[in-house]
Amino acid sequence: MKGRDLLWLADYSTEEIWAILETAKTMKERFYSGERVIPVLSGRTLAMIFQKPSTRTRVSFEVAMYQLGGHALYLGWRELQLGRGETIADTARVLSRYVDGIMARVYGQETVEELARYADVPVINGLSDLVHPVQALSDMYTLWEKKHRLEGLKLAYVGDGASNVAHSLILAGSKLGLHVAVASPRAHRPRKEILRLAEEAAEATGAVIEVLEDPLEAVRGADAVYTDVWVSMGQEAEREKKIRELEPYRVTPSLMEHAKRDAVFMHCLPAHRGEEVVDEVIDGRWSIVWDQAENRLHTQKAVLALLLR
Ligand code: CP
Ligand code: NVA
């Protein structure tokens, strides 16, 4: 995987995804056995470009680079010359002369793809409007850690089926043989392109990808129930309309009761408590959201070690 970009999971094979998850497990075990620094990226630098806000992605990537013996630079889009019209291509060419990898959080997927086209170093997608691959990798690792398997698990995703997180979970699930049941209103179904790629991958792995309208049907017998915010970054103008349409998709204790008895509740965070999920669920016995957030660190250490070494 050395030298590869990570723009979305459609480009990664089942074996490669498993290699990342296995490495994440090793990273976490070594961290807890006292090895705070595993200096495989000593002397290496990661540039982190942000067009949108972030808590988890920013901090976990920066700490990950530090714990791998390297260094990370936070670069706000508007503070770069990009904000004054320097092209993405020129920025990618110049950064490639200084750093060993670029992580970018952007609006359009085409922006991260353009960065990758012109950069000579690996480019990692830290969220675009279309996908959030490092989140899904980390979530798969968390599910594997909790359930000790991935194949055949039922993951119910309830809410905005066209969110970047939903798309990446569908792609990851299809590569790893999960049963992913998405429940969303018709207007917010996953994009066709994502479903087509997932169906293709599912043929080889035995994954099942279902798109439904009824949240109860999606959650029935699920091992994990997942939701994301109803209004993603950049969609503020559609806020009222989306909230109205997604109202029946709130994750409540009574919805959770339809899942398996030992089902877990997952959320990429940040959560809008009272909208897509209520306090009794996110703070309740089902919730594994803090472990999920922590695992971003271990999983991204794996990604960085494999791609940038
Ligand atoms: N889940 C996630 O990517 O969080 P941030 O927006 O805080 O980075
Ligand atoms: N779908 C959300 C995810 C945040 C991590 C957003 O794009 O805002």
Short mmCIF file of N, CA and C in Angstrom, two decimals, residues 75-136:
data_model
loop_
_atom_site.label_atom_id
_atom_site.label_comp_id
_atom_site.label_asym_id
_atom_site.label_seq_id
_atom_site.Cartn_x
_atom_site.Cartn_y
_atom_site.Cartn_z
N LEU A 75 -3.39 23.20 8.05
CA LEU A 75 -3.45 24.26 7.04
C LEU A 75 -4.91 24.58 6.72
N GLY A 76 -5.37 25.69 7.20
CA GLY A 76 -6.75 26.12 6.89
C GLY A 76 -6.79 26.62 5.44
N TRP A 77 -7.83 26.19 4.73
CA TRP A 77 -7.96 26.53 3.29
C TRP A 77 -7.79 28.03 3.05
N ARG A 78 -8.46 28.81 3.90
CA ARG A 78 -8.45 30.26 3.65
C ARG A 78 -7.15 30.93 4.05
N GLU A 79 -6.36 30.25 4.88
CA GLU A 79 -5.06 30.84 5.23
C GLU A 79 -4.00 30.48 4.20
N LEU A 80 -4.30 29.49 3.38
CA LEU A 80 -3.36 29.12 2.31
C LEU A 80 -3.59 30.07 1.13
N GLN A 81 -2.67 30.11 0.20
CA GLN A 81 -2.88 30.92 -1.01
C GLN A 81 -4.03 30.35 -1.86
N LEU A 82 -4.42 29.11 -1.56
CA LEU A 82 -5.61 28.52 -2.20
C LEU A 82 -6.80 29.45 -2.04
N GLY A 83 -6.90 30.04 -0.86
CA GLY A 83 -8.01 30.93 -0.55
C GLY A 83 -7.98 32.19 -1.40
N ARG A 84 -6.82 32.50 -2.01
CA ARG A 84 -6.70 33.69 -2.86
C ARG A 84 -6.56 33.29 -4.33
N GLY A 85 -6.83 32.05 -4.64
CA GLY A 85 -6.90 31.67 -6.05
C GLY A 85 -5.73 30.85 -6.58
N GLU A 86 -4.72 30.52 -5.77
CA GLU A 86 -3.69 29.60 -6.28
C GLU A 86 -4.39 28.28 -6.59
N THR A 87 -3.98 27.62 -7.65
CA THR A 87 -4.74 26.43 -8.05
C THR A 87 -4.45 25.24 -7.13
N ILE A 88 -5.38 24.31 -7.15
CA ILE A 88 -5.21 23.07 -6.37
C ILE A 88 -3.99 22.32 -6.90
N ALA A 89 -3.83 22.30 -8.22
CA ALA A 89 -2.71 21.59 -8.84
C ALA A 89 -1.38 22.17 -8.38
N ASP A 90 -1.26 23.49 -8.41
CA ASP A 90 0.01 24.11 -8.00
C ASP A 90 0.27 23.88 -6.52
N THR A 91 -0.78 23.95 -5.73
CA THR A 91 -0.63 23.71 -4.29
C THR A 91 -0.13 22.28 -4.06
N ALA A 92 -0.70 21.33 -4.78
CA ALA A 92 -0.30 19.93 -4.63
C ALA A 92 1.16 19.74 -5.03
N ARG A 93 1.57 20.38 -6.11
CA ARG A 93 2.97 20.26 -6.57
C ARG A 93 3.93 20.83 -5.54
N VAL A 94 3.58 21.98 -4.98
CA VAL A 94 4.48 22.63 -4.02
C VAL A 94 4.54 21.84 -2.71
N LEU A 95 3.37 21.45 -2.20
CA LEU A 95 3.36 20.70 -0.93
C LEU A 95 4.17 19.42 -1.06
N SER A 96 4.11 18.79 -2.24
CA SER A 96 4.84 17.53 -2.45
C SER A 96 6.35 17.70 -2.30
N ARG A 97 6.85 18.94 -2.46
CA ARG A 97 8.29 19.18 -2.28
C ARG A 97 8.67 19.32 -0.81
N TYR A 98 7.67 19.50 0.06
CA TYR A 98 7.95 19.70 1.49
C TYR A 98 7.54 18.52 2.37
N VAL A 99 6.42 17.90 2.02
CA VAL A 99 5.82 16.93 2.96
C VAL A 99 5.76 15.53 2.36
N ASP A 100 5.45 14.56 3.19
CA ASP A 100 5.43 13.15 2.76
C ASP A 100 4.02 12.61 2.55
N GLY A 101 3.03 13.43 2.89
CA GLY A 101 1.65 13.00 2.68
C GLY A 101 0.73 14.20 2.89
N ILE A 102 -0.46 14.14 2.27
CA ILE A 102 -1.44 15.21 2.43
C ILE A 102 -2.76 14.59 2.86
N MET A 103 -3.34 15.13 3.91
CA MET A 103 -4.70 14.73 4.28
C MET A 103 -5.58 15.95 4.03
N ALA A 104 -6.73 15.76 3.39
CA ALA A 104 -7.56 16.92 3.08
C ALA A 104 -9.02 16.66 3.40
N ARG A 105 -9.65 17.64 4.02
CA ARG A 105 -11.11 17.63 4.27
C ARG A 105 -11.70 18.73 3.39
N VAL A 106 -12.57 18.32 2.48
CA VAL A 106 -13.03 19.23 1.43
C VAL A 106 -14.54 19.15 1.22
N TYR A 107 -15.05 20.05 0.42
CA TYR A 107 -16.45 19.96 -0.02
C TYR A 107 -16.53 18.91 -1.13
N GLY A 108 -16.11 19.25 -2.33
CA GLY A 108 -16.30 18.32 -3.45
C GLY A 108 -15.26 17.20 -3.46
N GLN A 109 -15.72 16.00 -3.77
CA GLN A 109 -14.80 14.86 -3.92
C GLN A 109 -13.77 15.17 -5.01
N GLU A 110 -14.17 15.95 -6.03
CA GLU A 110 -13.26 16.26 -7.13
C GLU A 110 -12.05 17.05 -6.63
N THR A 111 -12.20 17.77 -5.52
CA THR A 111 -11.08 18.56 -4.99
C THR A 111 -9.98 17.64 -4.47
N VAL A 112 -10.38 16.62 -3.73
CA VAL A 112 -9.37 15.70 -3.17
C VAL A 112 -8.78 14.86 -4.32
N GLU A 113 -9.59 14.59 -5.32
CA GLU A 113 -9.08 13.83 -6.48
C GLU A 113 -8.08 14.66 -7.27
N GLU A 114 -8.36 15.95 -7.39
CA GLU A 114 -7.43 16.83 -8.11
C GLU A 114 -6.11 16.97 -7.33
N LEU A 115 -6.22 17.08 -6.02
CA LEU A 115 -5.00 17.14 -5.20
C LEU A 115 -4.16 15.89 -5.46
N ALA A 116 -4.83 14.75 -5.47
CA ALA A 116 -4.12 13.48 -5.64
C ALA A 116 -3.49 13.38 -7.03
N ARG A 117 -4.18 13.92 -8.03
CA ARG A 117 -3.67 13.84 -9.41
C ARG A 117 -2.35 14.58 -9.53
N TYR A 118 -2.20 15.70 -8.83
CA TYR A 118 -1.01 16.53 -9.01
C TYR A 118 0.03 16.36 -7.90
N ALA A 119 -0.33 15.68 -6.82
CA ALA A 119 0.63 15.50 -5.73
C ALA A 119 1.51 14.27 -6.02
N ASP A 120 2.78 14.35 -5.62
CA ASP A 120 3.66 13.18 -5.76
C ASP A 120 3.66 12.34 -4.50
N VAL A 121 2.91 12.76 -3.49
CA VAL A 121 2.86 12.04 -2.21
C VAL A 121 1.43 11.54 -2.01
N PRO A 122 1.25 10.54 -1.14
CA PRO A 122 -0.12 10.02 -0.91
C PRO A 122 -1.08 11.10 -0.41
N VAL A 123 -2.29 11.05 -0.92
CA VAL A 123 -3.34 11.96 -0.46
C VAL A 123 -4.43 11.13 0.22
N ILE A 124 -4.81 11.54 1.42
CA ILE A 124 -5.83 10.84 2.21
C ILE A 124 -7.05 11.75 2.32
N ASN A 125 -8.21 11.20 2.02
CA ASN A 125 -9.46 11.94 2.13
C ASN A 125 -9.93 11.96 3.60
N GLY A 126 -9.95 13.12 4.19
CA GLY A 126 -10.41 13.26 5.58
C GLY A 126 -11.85 13.72 5.65
N LEU A 127 -12.63 13.41 4.65
CA LEU A 127 -14.07 13.70 4.48
C LEU A 127 -14.27 14.64 3.29
N SER A 128 -15.17 14.23 2.43
CA SER A 128 -15.68 15.10 1.36
C SER A 128 -17.21 15.01 1.46
N ASP A 129 -17.91 15.76 0.60
CA ASP A 129 -19.37 15.66 0.62
C ASP A 129 -19.83 14.25 0.25
N LEU A 130 -18.99 13.53 -0.50
CA LEU A 130 -19.40 12.20 -0.98
C LEU A 130 -19.08 11.07 0.00
N VAL A 131 -17.87 11.07 0.55
CA VAL A 131 -17.44 9.94 1.39
C VAL A 131 -16.57 10.38 2.57
N HIS A 132 -16.42 9.45 3.52
CA HIS A 132 -15.55 9.68 4.70
C HIS A 132 -14.84 8.35 4.99
N PRO A 133 -13.87 7.99 4.15
CA PRO A 133 -13.29 6.64 4.23
C PRO A 133 -12.56 6.32 5.55
N VAL A 134 -11.84 7.29 6.11
CA VAL A 134 -11.12 6.96 7.36
C VAL A 134 -12.09 6.72 8.52
N GLN A 135 -13.25 7.37 8.44
CA GLN A 135 -14.28 7.12 9.46
C GLN A 135 -14.79 5.69 9.34
N ALA A 136 -15.09 5.27 8.12
CA ALA A 136 -15.64 3.92 7.94
C ALA A 136 -14.61 2.85 8.29
#
